Structure formats: C-alpha cells, structure tokens
Short mmCIF file of C-alpha atoms in Angstrom, two decimals:
data_model
loop_
_atom_site.label_atom_id
_atom_site.label_comp_id
_atom_site.label_asym_id
_atom_site.label_seq_id
_atom_site.Cartn_x
_atom_site.Cartn_y
_atom_site.Cartn_z
CA MET N 1 0.11 -0.01 -0.07
CA ILE N 2 2.71 2.42 0.87
CA ALA N 3 4.71 1.45 -2.25
CA ASP N 4 1.57 2.30 -4.46
CA ALA N 5 1.26 5.52 -2.79
CA PHE N 6 4.94 6.48 -3.53
CA ARG N 7 4.46 5.38 -7.20
CA SER N 8 1.51 7.56 -7.63
CA ILE N 9 3.42 10.50 -6.40
CA PHE N 10 6.99 10.03 -7.80
CA LEU N 11 8.46 9.67 -11.29
CA PHE N 12 9.82 6.28 -12.15
CA ALA N 13 11.79 4.99 -14.97
CA PRO N 14 10.15 1.87 -16.45
CA LYS N 15 11.82 -1.43 -16.98
CA GLU N 16 14.36 -1.53 -19.83
CA GLY N 17 11.94 -3.82 -21.77
CA VAL N 18 9.25 -1.05 -21.71
CA ILE N 19 11.75 1.44 -23.23
CA GLN N 20 12.91 -1.11 -25.76
CA LYS N 21 9.44 -1.79 -26.96
CA VAL N 22 8.74 1.95 -27.35
CA LYS N 23 11.90 2.33 -29.30
CA GLU N 24 11.05 -0.67 -31.40
CA ILE N 25 7.57 0.43 -32.21
CA SER N 26 8.36 4.16 -32.90
CA HIS N 27 11.67 3.57 -34.93
CA GLY N 28 9.91 2.06 -37.90
CA ILE N 29 7.35 4.77 -37.96
CA LEU N 30 9.80 7.60 -37.74
CA GLU N 31 11.81 6.01 -40.54
CA ASP N 32 8.68 5.85 -42.73
CA PHE N 33 8.19 9.68 -42.30
CA GLN N 34 11.92 10.39 -42.90
CA TYR N 35 12.81 11.30 -39.24
CA THR N 36 15.55 9.84 -37.07
CA GLY N 37 14.71 9.23 -33.41
CA THR N 38 17.37 10.95 -31.05
CA PHE N 39 16.20 10.58 -27.45
CA TYR N 40 13.42 8.59 -25.89
CA ASP N 41 12.20 9.88 -22.29
CA VAL N 42 9.66 7.35 -20.86
CA VAL N 43 8.55 8.02 -17.19
CA ILE N 44 5.83 6.32 -15.11
CA THR N 45 3.69 8.09 -12.56
CA GLY N 46 1.25 5.83 -10.89
CA ARG N 47 -0.62 3.91 -13.66
CA ARG N 48 0.15 6.52 -16.31
CA MET N 49 3.16 6.36 -18.60
CA TRP N 50 4.57 9.57 -20.25
CA ILE N 51 6.45 9.03 -23.50
CA SER N 52 8.43 11.87 -25.09
CA ILE N 53 10.16 11.09 -28.37
CA TYR N 54 12.79 13.46 -29.74
CA PHE N 55 13.52 13.36 -33.34
CA LYS N 56 15.40 14.96 -36.10
CA PRO N 57 14.17 15.47 -39.73
CA LYS N 58 16.24 14.02 -42.50
CA SER N 59 15.55 17.24 -44.45
CA ASP N 60 15.17 20.87 -43.70
CA VAL N 61 11.35 20.73 -43.74
CA ILE N 62 8.79 19.52 -41.12
CA SER N 63 5.33 19.13 -42.49
CA MET N 64 2.74 19.65 -39.91
CA THR N 65 0.22 17.52 -41.85
CA LEU N 66 2.69 14.62 -41.99
CA LEU N 67 3.67 15.20 -38.32
CA ARG N 68 0.07 14.84 -37.27
CA GLU N 69 -0.23 11.55 -39.51
CA MET N 70 3.00 10.29 -37.92
CA TYR N 71 1.60 11.09 -34.49
CA ASP N 72 -1.67 9.27 -35.14
CA GLU N 73 -0.01 6.21 -36.50
CA MET N 74 2.44 6.01 -33.52
CA ASP N 75 -0.24 6.58 -31.04
CA THR N 76 -2.32 3.63 -32.57
CA ALA N 77 0.76 1.35 -32.56
CA LEU N 78 1.60 2.28 -28.89
CA GLY N 79 -2.06 1.90 -27.87
CA GLN N 80 -1.96 -1.73 -29.13
CA GLU N 81 0.93 -2.38 -26.49
CA PHE N 82 0.35 -0.06 -23.61
CA ASP N 83 -2.88 1.06 -21.83
CA ASP N 84 -2.55 4.41 -20.08
CA TYR N 85 0.07 6.61 -21.64
CA ALA N 86 0.69 10.00 -23.01
CA LEU N 87 2.67 10.50 -26.25
CA GLU N 88 4.64 13.69 -27.09
CA LEU N 89 6.79 14.20 -30.23
CA VAL N 90 9.42 16.75 -30.01
CA PRO N 91 11.56 17.97 -32.98
CA GLU N 92 15.06 18.42 -32.09
CA LEU N 93 16.13 21.59 -34.02
CA GLU N 94 19.90 22.43 -34.39
CA LYS N 95 21.21 25.89 -34.65
CA GLU N 96 23.57 26.47 -37.71
CA ASN N 97 27.03 27.19 -36.81
CA ASN N 98 27.16 30.60 -38.41
CA GLN N 99 23.93 31.86 -36.70
CA LYS N 100 23.85 33.79 -33.42
CA GLU N 101 21.14 33.35 -31.05
CA THR N 102 18.76 36.20 -30.76
CA PHE N 103 15.92 36.81 -28.35
#
C-alpha cells in the first residue's frame, strides 16, 4: 500500500524492456516519415506512462500534416501495446554554426 502511494506521487523509470518496446514501435514509424529518433524519455507516474520522443528530420522541412499523421500512427501502434500513456513528439532543432542566437 505504501509502495503504491509512492508510485503515484513520484516519477519512476520503467523497466528496460518497456523502453526497448517503445523504441521498437516508434523507430519504424519515424523512418517511414523520414525522421530519426534521437532521444526517448519514458517515465511512469502511478498507472500512467509519459512518452516523449525527440526526433530530427532528415531534410530541412517539417510538414505539420505529416507530423500529425505520424503522431496518429504512432499513437495507434503504442496503444496496441500499452494502456494508459501520453505521447509527445518533440522535434530536435539544431542551430547552424554561423547563426547567432537572438531573443
């Protein structure tokens, strides 16, 4: 009972098998849409799993229409494997060497 209470309050990393399954499912879908997965952040709080997938485009363009299609496909594929989760796709953008940061 106490362990369940702690799990519902704190963030825990899932077992390595869960992370590998997320990578396995998402990798093929990312490849289909010409993206490369760079980092997978998977955390469990209580019964809910939070999945953040960072990715890089293989070209200079990110299509919002294709990004939505990829999200839907990945969400469906992950939903067949996991029950209660939230999916977040995060583009990893690189600054070109000759550009200065401006805010």
